[in-house]
């Protein structure tokens, strides 16, 4: 019963909001209200009085004051969040520096840096060393590292030529100092030149440039050997002669290979009398042509 | 006499968009939201604390708390803000220890006279406001939201986290209590 009258009161208030009078509302719900109509009327009259109570509006100054304060608060909040972001970044940065700032790691970094500086300086100084010098093994090690770190076959071949030239310079330096011929260096010089050609796997079109360079180096080595030959002792002279012969043979092979290349190149695609191409594919031929022939290597 | 419904100057979609922007610190959206809320919260608080300055201070505090915590707000927005306001009013009374029984603020009476209200009507309204103060907190909340702010029963139920039946019951008891207080005063 009580629930009914609460619902009826609410319904009547809703009806009054739609514009109906108290009497109309009570008439509409008279059947269900039964004895409650007498109870509802004073409450509905009270509702009417409540509805006309003044609706206080806040002072505009109070609203604007609050908005200003909130604005300050938002500005502070965004500044704080910006500061926090900056602090986080700084923390991240400093965390990297903190690692370096640790004494052990700092020592390790310093030692590694010092080691690299010393190594680089020693490698630079060792460039002019000759066999017998303290730094000569370092020079050879540097050359090996340099060679291992070179992956391009053309550059590897160029390095071989450089090493060959270095051995020649070292051999001359020792010969000038002591008047003795270092046959080990002589052999290394010729071996490096031999390996240079084998190392070279450049395309056939550019291979002739390298061949010309190698041919020039070979001729220079032969020339140097011929010049020092009269000054070396008899035991070494035999080896020098053998080396000069080898250079001579290599020179001939080089000329022959270059001539063959010149002969093949102009009409490589021309068919022969049977109508089939004269030449095999160039990549296959290259491996056969660009190789040293007999007499270009040490006999023993 | 036609009763007034609550003015809805922001529809649900507009409110949702404003809240989304306010949550990412959009100062313009926060400004619009605060302006929209301020009057509603102010009236709700004013009828409970009966002093303009207190009402302004508490309304500002509600706005601050709303903006501070808006990023974490979930569920019904109005229920949330009126709950904040209600808690602040309770804290306010707790601080004062005694519930104030002061007369309605002078500026409000002057405002009513300015609007040309008759003297006897004015006195009736004064008595009604005094009777309103004698209701329980819950009843005052329902009466203010329903008859001052003009919300529907279902909306009040959502705001106060109660069922519609419970709100109807509170409404009925509040009106009955007000009527009794009124009659007692008239007899006196």
Coordinates of C-alpha atoms in Angstrom, one line a residue:
Chain A
X1 CA 0.0 0.0 0.0
X2 CA 2.8 2.4 1.0
X3 CA 4.7 1.5 -2.2
X4 CA 1.6 2.2 -4.2
X5 CA 1.2 5.7 -2.7
X6 CA 5.0 6.4 -3.3
X7 CA 4.6 5.4 -6.9
X8 CA 1.3 7.4 -7.3
X9 CA 3.0 10.5 -5.8
X10 CA 5.9 10.2 -8.3
X11 CA 3.5 9.7 -11.2
X12 CA 1.5 12.8 -10.1
X13 CA 4.7 14.8 -9.9
X14 CA 5.6 13.7 -13.5
X15 CA 2.0 14.6 -14.7
X16 CA 2.3 18.0 -13.1
X17 CA 5.6 18.5 -14.8
X18 CA 3.7 17.9 -18.1
X19 CA 1.3 20.7 -17.2
X20 CA -1.5 19.0 -15.4
X21 CA -3.1 20.4 -12.2
X22 CA -3.3 18.6 -8.9
X23 CA -7.0 17.9 -9.4
X24 CA -6.4 16.4 -12.8
X25 CA -3.7 14.2 -11.5
X26 CA -5.7 13.1 -8.5
X27 CA -8.7 12.4 -10.8
X28 CA -6.6 10.3 -13.1
X29 CA -5.4 8.2 -10.3
X30 CA -8.5 8.3 -8.1
X31 CA -9.3 4.7 -8.6
X32 CA -5.9 3.4 -7.6
X33 CA -5.4 6.2 -5.0
X34 CA -8.6 5.2 -3.1
X35 CA -8.2 6.7 0.3
X36 CA -4.7 8.0 -0.6
X37 CA -6.0 11.0 -2.5
X38 CA -6.5 12.9 0.7
X39 CA -2.9 12.1 1.7
X40 CA -1.5 13.0 -1.7
X41 CA -3.1 16.5 -2.2
X42 CA -1.1 18.3 0.6
X43 CA 2.1 16.6 -0.6
X44 CA 1.5 17.8 -4.1
X45 CA 0.7 21.3 -2.9
X46 CA 4.0 21.2 -1.0
X47 CA 5.7 20.1 -4.2
X48 CA 4.3 23.2 -6.0
X49 CA 5.8 25.3 -3.2
X50 CA 9.1 23.6 -3.4
X51 CA 9.3 24.2 -7.1
X52 CA 9.0 27.9 -6.8
X53 CA 11.8 28.1 -4.2
X54 CA 14.4 30.5 -5.6
X55 CA 17.2 28.9 -7.6
X56 CA 20.3 30.6 -6.4
X57 CA 22.8 31.3 -9.2
X58 CA 26.5 31.5 -8.3
X59 CA 28.2 34.9 -8.6
X60 CA 30.1 35.1 -11.9
X61 CA 33.2 36.2 -10.0
X62 CA 33.1 32.9 -8.0
X63 CA 32.9 30.9 -11.3
X64 CA 35.7 32.9 -12.9
X65 CA 37.8 32.7 -9.7
X66 CA 37.4 28.9 -9.7
X67 CA 38.2 28.7 -13.5
X68 CA 41.3 30.8 -13.0
X69 CA 42.5 28.6 -10.1
X70 CA 41.8 25.4 -12.1
X71 CA 43.7 27.0 -15.0
X72 CA 46.7 27.5 -12.7
X73 CA 46.3 24.0 -11.5
X74 CA 46.3 22.5 -15.0
X75 CA 49.3 24.6 -16.0
X76 CA 51.2 23.4 -12.9
X77 CA 50.2 19.9 -13.6
X78 CA 51.4 20.0 -17.2
X79 CA 54.6 21.7 -16.1
X80 CA 55.1 19.0 -13.5
X81 CA 54.4 16.2 -16.1
X82 CA 56.9 17.9 -18.5
X83 CA 59.5 18.1 -15.7
X84 CA 58.8 14.5 -14.9
X85 CA 59.3 13.5 -18.5
X86 CA 62.5 15.5 -18.6
X87 CA 63.7 14.0 -15.3
X88 CA 62.9 10.5 -16.7
X89 CA 64.9 11.2 -19.8
X90 CA 67.8 12.6 -17.7
X91 CA 67.5 9.5 -15.5
X92 CA 67.8 7.3 -18.5
X93 CA 70.8 9.3 -19.8
X94 CA 72.4 9.4 -16.5
X95 CA 71.9 5.6 -16.1
X96 CA 74.2 5.1 -19.1
X97 CA 76.7 7.5 -17.7
X98 CA 76.4 5.9 -14.3
X99 CA 77.6 2.6 -15.8
X100 CA 80.7 4.4 -17.1
X101 CA 81.1 6.2 -13.8
X102 CA 81.6 2.9 -12.0
X103 CA 85.3 2.8 -11.1
X104 CA 85.9 -0.7 -12.5
X105 CA 84.1 0.0 -15.8
X106 CA 85.9 3.3 -16.0
X107 CA 89.2 1.6 -15.6
X108 CA 88.3 -1.0 -18.2
X109 CA 87.3 1.7 -20.6
X110 CA 90.5 3.7 -20.0
X111 CA 92.7 0.7 -20.3
X112 CA 91.0 -0.4 -23.6
X113 CA 91.3 3.1 -25.0
X114 CA 95.0 3.3 -24.0
X115 CA 95.6 -0.1 -25.4
X116 CA 94.0 0.9 -28.7
X117 CA 96.1 4.1 -28.8
X118 CA 99.3 2.3 -28.1
X119 CA 98.4 -0.4 -30.7
X120 CA 97.6 2.1 -33.4
X121 CA 100.9 4.1 -32.7
X122 CA 103.0 0.9 -32.7
X123 CA 101.3 -0.3 -36.0
X124 CA 102.1 3.1 -37.6
X125 CA 105.7 3.1 -36.4
X126 CA 106.2 -0.6 -37.4
X127 CA 105.3 0.2 -41.0
X128 CA 109.0 1.0 -41.6
X129 CA 110.4 -1.9 -39.7
X130 CA 112.5 -4.6 -41.3
X131 CA 113.1 -8.3 -40.2
X132 CA 115.1 -8.3 -36.9
X133 CA 113.3 -5.2 -35.5
X134 CA 111.1 -5.6 -32.4
X135 CA 108.1 -4.2 -34.2
X136 CA 108.5 -6.3 -37.4
X137 CA 106.2 -9.1 -36.1
X138 CA 103.6 -6.4 -35.4
X139 CA 103.9 -5.2 -39.0
X140 CA 103.3 -8.7 -40.3
X141 CA 100.4 -9.2 -37.9
X142 CA 98.9 -5.8 -39.0
X143 CA 99.2 -7.0 -42.6
X144 CA 97.5 -10.3 -41.8
X145 CA 94.6 -8.5 -40.0
X146 CA 94.3 -6.1 -42.9
X147 CA 94.1 -8.9 -45.4
X148 CA 91.6 -10.9 -43.3
X149 CA 89.4 -7.8 -43.0
X150 CA 89.4 -7.3 -46.7
X151 CA 86.6 -9.2 -48.4
X152 CA 86.8 -7.8 -52.0
X153 CA 88.9 -10.1 -54.2
X154 CA 90.3 -7.2 -56.3
X155 CA 91.4 -5.4 -53.1
X156 CA 92.9 -8.6 -51.8
X157 CA 94.9 -8.9 -54.9
X158 CA 96.0 -5.3 -54.7
X159 CA 97.1 -6.0 -51.0
X160 CA 99.1 -8.9 -52.2
X161 CA 100.9 -6.7 -54.6
X162 CA 101.5 -4.1 -51.9
X163 CA 102.9 -6.8 -49.5
X164 CA 105.2 -8.0 -52.4
X165 CA 106.5 -4.5 -52.8
X166 CA 107.0 -4.1 -49.1
X167 CA 109.1 -7.3 -49.0
X168 CA 111.2 -5.9 -51.9
X169 CA 111.8 -2.6 -50.0
X170 CA 112.7 -4.6 -46.8
X171 CA 115.1 -6.8 -48.8
X172 CA 116.8 -3.7 -50.3
X173 CA 117.0 -2.0 -46.9
X174 CA 118.7 -5.0 -45.3
X175 CA 121.0 -5.4 -48.3
X176 CA 122.0 -1.8 -48.1
X177 CA 122.6 -2.1 -44.3
X178 CA 124.5 -5.4 -44.2
X179 CA 125.4 -6.2 -47.9
X180 CA 123.6 -9.6 -47.4
X181 CA 120.6 -10.8 -49.4
X182 CA 117.7 -12.0 -47.3
X183 CA 116.5 -14.9 -49.5
X184 CA 113.5 -15.5 -47.3
X185 CA 112.3 -12.0 -48.1
X186 CA 113.0 -12.6 -51.8
X187 CA 110.9 -15.7 -51.8
X188 CA 108.1 -14.0 -49.9
X189 CA 108.2 -11.1 -52.5
X190 CA 107.8 -13.5 -55.4
X191 CA 105.2 -15.6 -53.6
X192 CA 103.0 -12.6 -52.8
X193 CA 103.2 -11.6 -56.5
X194 CA 102.2 -15.1 -57.5
X195 CA 99.3 -15.2 -55.1
X196 CA 98.2 -11.7 -56.2
X197 CA 97.2 -13.2 -59.6
X198 CA 95.5 -16.2 -58.1
X199 CA 93.6 -14.0 -55.7
X200 CA 92.3 -11.7 -58.4
X201 CA 88.8 -12.8 -59.4
X202 CA 87.7 -9.5 -61.1
X203 CA 85.5 -9.6 -64.2
X204 CA 87.4 -10.3 -67.4
X205 CA 86.9 -6.7 -68.6
X206 CA 88.8 -5.2 -65.7
X207 CA 91.2 -8.1 -65.2
X208 CA 93.6 -6.8 -67.9
X209 CA 94.1 -3.6 -65.9
X210 CA 95.3 -5.6 -62.9
X211 CA 97.4 -7.8 -65.3
X212 CA 99.2 -4.7 -66.6
X213 CA 99.8 -3.6 -63.0
X214 CA 101.2 -7.0 -62.1
X215 CA 103.3 -7.1 -65.2
X216 CA 104.8 -3.7 -64.2
X217 CA 105.6 -4.9 -60.7
X218 CA 107.2 -8.0 -62.0
X219 CA 109.3 -6.0 -64.4
X220 CA 110.4 -3.7 -61.6
X221 CA 111.3 -6.6 -59.3
X222 CA 113.4 -8.2 -62.1
X223 CA 115.1 -4.9 -62.7
X224 CA 116.0 -4.5 -59.0
X225 CA 117.3 -8.1 -58.8
X226 CA 119.4 -7.6 -61.9
X227 CA 120.9 -4.5 -60.3
X228 CA 121.8 -6.1 -57.0
X229 CA 122.9 -9.4 -58.6
X230 CA 126.6 -8.3 -59.1
X231 CA 126.9 -7.3 -55.5
X232 CA 125.6 -10.4 -53.8
X233 CA 127.9 -13.3 -52.8
X234 CA 128.1 -16.4 -54.9
X235 CA 125.8 -18.6 -52.7
X236 CA 123.0 -16.1 -53.0
X237 CA 123.6 -15.2 -56.6
X238 CA 122.2 -18.6 -57.6
X239 CA 118.9 -17.8 -55.9
X240 CA 118.9 -14.3 -57.5
X241 CA 119.4 -15.8 -60.9
X242 CA 116.6 -18.3 -60.3
X243 CA 114.4 -15.3 -59.2
X244 CA 115.3 -13.3 -62.2
X245 CA 114.5 -16.3 -64.5
X246 CA 111.2 -16.6 -62.7
X247 CA 110.4 -12.9 -63.2
X248 CA 111.3 -13.4 -66.8
X249 CA 109.0 -16.4 -67.2
X250 CA 106.2 -14.6 -65.4
X251 CA 106.7 -11.6 -67.7
X252 CA 106.3 -13.9 -70.8
X253 CA 103.3 -15.5 -69.3
X254 CA 101.7 -12.2 -68.6
X255 CA 102.3 -11.0 -72.1
X256 CA 100.9 -14.2 -73.5
X257 CA 97.8 -14.0 -71.4
X258 CA 97.2 -10.4 -72.3
X259 CA 97.7 -11.2 -76.0
X260 CA 95.3 -14.1 -75.8
X261 CA 92.8 -11.8 -74.2
X262 CA 93.1 -9.2 -76.9
X263 CA 92.7 -11.9 -79.6
X264 CA 89.6 -13.4 -77.9
X265 CA 87.9 -10.2 -77.0
X266 CA 87.1 -8.7 -80.5
X267 CA 85.3 -11.7 -82.0
X268 CA 84.4 -13.8 -79.0
X269 CA 80.8 -14.2 -80.2
X270 CA 81.7 -14.9 -83.8
X271 CA 80.7 -18.4 -85.0
X272 CA 83.4 -20.7 -86.4
X273 CA 83.2 -22.7 -89.7
X274 CA 80.7 -25.2 -88.1
X275 CA 78.4 -22.3 -87.1
X276 CA 79.0 -22.9 -83.4
X277 CA 80.5 -20.1 -81.1
X278 CA 84.3 -20.3 -81.0
X279 CA 84.6 -19.5 -77.3
X280 CA 83.3 -21.1 -74.2
X281 CA 81.7 -18.8 -71.7
X282 CA 84.2 -16.2 -70.5
X283 CA 83.9 -17.0 -66.8
X284 CA 85.1 -20.5 -67.5
X285 CA 87.9 -19.4 -69.8
X286 CA 89.2 -16.9 -67.3
X287 CA 90.1 -19.5 -64.7
X288 CA 92.2 -21.3 -67.4
X289 CA 93.9 -18.3 -68.9
X290 CA 94.7 -16.2 -65.8
X291 CA 97.1 -18.6 -64.2
X292 CA 100.8 -18.8 -64.0
X293 CA 102.4 -21.3 -66.3
X294 CA 105.5 -23.6 -65.8
X295 CA 108.6 -21.8 -64.5
X296 CA 106.7 -19.1 -62.6
X297 CA 107.1 -20.8 -59.3
X298 CA 110.1 -22.0 -57.2
X299 CA 111.4 -25.3 -58.4
X300 CA 112.1 -26.6 -54.9
Chain B
X1 CA 1.0 25.4 -12.4
X2 CA 3.5 23.5 -14.5
X3 CA 6.5 22.0 -12.7
X4 CA 10.0 22.5 -14.3
X5 CA 12.2 19.7 -15.5
X6 CA 16.0 19.8 -15.2
X7 CA 17.6 21.9 -17.8
X8 CA 19.9 19.8 -19.9
X9 CA 22.3 22.2 -21.6
X10 CA 24.6 19.3 -22.5
X11 CA 23.4 16.1 -24.0
X12 CA 25.1 12.7 -23.3
X13 CA 27.2 12.8 -26.4
X14 CA 28.5 16.3 -25.8
X15 CA 29.3 15.4 -22.2
X16 CA 31.1 12.3 -23.3
X17 CA 33.2 14.3 -25.8
X18 CA 34.0 17.0 -23.2
X19 CA 35.0 14.3 -20.6
X20 CA 37.3 12.7 -23.2
X21 CA 39.0 16.0 -23.9
X22 CA 39.2 17.0 -20.2
X23 CA 40.9 13.6 -19.4
X24 CA 43.8 14.6 -21.7
X25 CA 44.2 18.0 -20.0
X26 CA 42.4 20.0 -22.7
X27 CA 42.0 23.3 -20.8
X28 CA 39.2 24.5 -23.0
X29 CA 37.1 21.4 -22.4
X30 CA 37.9 21.6 -18.7
X31 CA 36.7 25.2 -18.7
X32 CA 33.4 24.4 -20.4
X33 CA 32.8 21.4 -18.1
X34 CA 33.5 23.5 -15.0
X35 CA 31.2 26.3 -16.1
X36 CA 28.5 23.7 -16.8
X37 CA 28.9 22.0 -13.5
X38 CA 29.4 24.9 -11.3
X39 CA 25.8 26.1 -11.1
X40 CA 24.4 22.6 -10.5
X41 CA 26.9 21.8 -7.7
X42 CA 26.5 25.3 -6.2
X43 CA 22.7 25.0 -5.9
X44 CA 23.0 21.4 -4.5
X45 CA 25.5 22.6 -1.9
X46 CA 23.8 26.0 -1.1
X47 CA 20.5 24.3 0.0
X48 CA 22.5 22.1 2.3
X49 CA 25.0 24.6 3.9
X50 CA 22.8 27.8 3.7
X51 CA 25.8 30.2 3.4
X52 CA 26.9 31.8 0.1
X53 CA 30.6 31.8 0.9
X54 CA 30.6 28.2 2.2
X55 CA 28.7 27.1 -0.9
X56 CA 31.2 28.9 -3.2
X57 CA 34.2 27.5 -1.4
X58 CA 32.8 23.9 -1.4
X59 CA 31.7 24.2 -5.1
X60 CA 35.2 25.3 -6.0
X61 CA 36.6 22.4 -4.1
X62 CA 34.3 20.0 -5.8
X63 CA 35.4 21.4 -9.2
X64 CA 39.1 20.9 -8.2
X65 CA 38.5 17.4 -7.1
X66 CA 36.6 16.6 -10.3
X67 CA 39.4 17.9 -12.4
X68 CA 42.1 16.3 -10.3
X69 CA 40.5 12.8 -10.6
X70 CA 38.7 13.0 -13.9
X71 CA 41.3 10.7 -15.5
X72 CA 40.4 7.9 -13.2
X73 CA 36.6 8.5 -13.2
X74 CA 34.4 5.6 -14.2
X75 CA 30.6 5.0 -14.2
X76 CA 28.0 7.7 -14.1
X77 CA 29.6 11.1 -14.2
X78 CA 26.8 13.0 -12.4
X79 CA 26.5 10.3 -9.7
X80 CA 30.3 10.7 -9.1
X81 CA 30.3 14.5 -8.8
X82 CA 27.2 14.6 -6.5
X83 CA 28.9 12.0 -4.4
X84 CA 32.0 14.2 -4.1
X85 CA 29.8 17.2 -3.3
X86 CA 27.8 15.2 -0.7
X87 CA 31.0 13.9 1.0
X88 CA 32.4 17.4 1.1
X89 CA 29.3 18.7 2.7
X90 CA 29.5 16.0 5.3
X91 CA 33.1 16.9 5.9
X92 CA 32.1 20.5 6.2
X93 CA 29.6 19.8 8.9
X94 CA 32.0 17.5 10.7
X95 CA 34.5 20.3 10.8
X96 CA 31.9 22.7 12.2
X97 CA 30.7 19.9 14.6
X98 CA 27.3 21.4 14.8
X99 CA 24.9 21.7 12.0
X100 CA 24.1 25.3 11.4
X101 CA 20.6 26.4 11.8
X102 CA 21.1 29.8 10.4
X103 CA 18.4 31.7 8.5
X104 CA 18.6 31.7 4.7
X105 CA 21.2 34.1 3.4
X106 CA 20.2 37.7 3.2
X107 CA 21.1 38.1 -0.4
X108 CA 18.7 35.3 -1.3
X109 CA 15.8 37.0 0.5
X110 CA 16.6 40.3 -1.1
X111 CA 16.7 38.6 -4.4
X112 CA 13.2 37.1 -3.8
X113 CA 11.8 40.6 -2.8
X114 CA 13.3 42.1 -5.9
X115 CA 11.5 39.6 -8.0
X116 CA 8.2 40.9 -6.4
X117 CA 7.3 38.0 -4.3
X118 CA 4.5 38.7 -1.8
X119 CA 5.4 39.0 1.8
X120 CA 3.4 35.9 2.9
X121 CA 4.8 33.8 0.1
X122 CA 8.2 34.9 1.2
X123 CA 7.6 33.9 4.7
X124 CA 6.2 30.5 3.6
X125 CA 9.4 29.9 1.5
X126 CA 11.5 30.9 4.5
X127 CA 9.7 28.4 6.7
X128 CA 9.9 25.8 4.0
X129 CA 13.6 26.3 3.8
X130 CA 13.9 26.0 7.5
X131 CA 11.9 22.8 7.5
X132 CA 14.1 21.5 4.7
X133 CA 17.1 21.8 7.0
X134 CA 15.4 19.4 9.4
X135 CA 15.3 16.6 6.9
X136 CA 18.0 13.8 6.9
X137 CA 20.9 14.3 4.5
X138 CA 19.6 11.7 2.2
X139 CA 16.1 13.4 2.1
X140 CA 17.6 16.8 1.5
X141 CA 19.7 15.5 -1.4
X142 CA 16.6 13.9 -3.0
X143 CA 14.4 17.0 -2.5
X144 CA 17.1 19.4 -3.9
X145 CA 17.9 17.2 -6.9
X146 CA 14.2 16.6 -7.6
X147 CA 12.6 20.0 -6.9
X148 CA 15.4 22.5 -7.2
X149 CA 17.4 20.9 -10.0
X150 CA 14.4 19.3 -11.6
X151 CA 15.9 15.8 -12.2
X152 CA 13.8 12.7 -12.9
X153 CA 13.5 9.9 -10.3
X154 CA 15.6 7.5 -12.4
X155 CA 18.3 10.1 -12.9
X156 CA 18.5 10.7 -9.1
X157 CA 18.6 7.0 -8.5
X158 CA 21.6 6.8 -10.9
X159 CA 23.3 9.7 -9.2
X160 CA 22.9 8.5 -5.7
X161 CA 23.5 4.8 -6.5
X162 CA 20.1 3.7 -5.4
X163 CA 17.0 2.1 -7.0
X164 CA 14.2 4.2 -8.3
X165 CA 11.9 2.6 -5.7
X166 CA 14.2 3.7 -2.9
X167 CA 14.3 7.2 -4.3
X168 CA 10.5 7.3 -4.5
X169 CA 10.3 6.1 -0.9
X170 CA 12.8 8.8 0.3
X171 CA 10.9 11.4 -1.7
X172 CA 7.6 10.4 -0.1
X173 CA 9.0 10.4 3.4
X174 CA 10.8 13.7 2.8
X175 CA 7.6 15.4 1.6
X176 CA 5.6 13.9 4.5
X177 CA 8.2 15.1 7.0
X178 CA 8.3 18.6 5.4
X179 CA 4.5 18.7 5.6
X180 CA 4.5 17.7 9.3
X181 CA 7.1 20.4 10.1
X182 CA 5.1 22.9 8.2
X183 CA 1.9 22.1 10.0
X184 CA 3.6 22.1 13.4
X185 CA 5.0 25.6 12.6
X186 CA 1.6 26.9 11.5
X187 CA 0.0 25.5 14.8
X188 CA 2.8 27.2 16.8

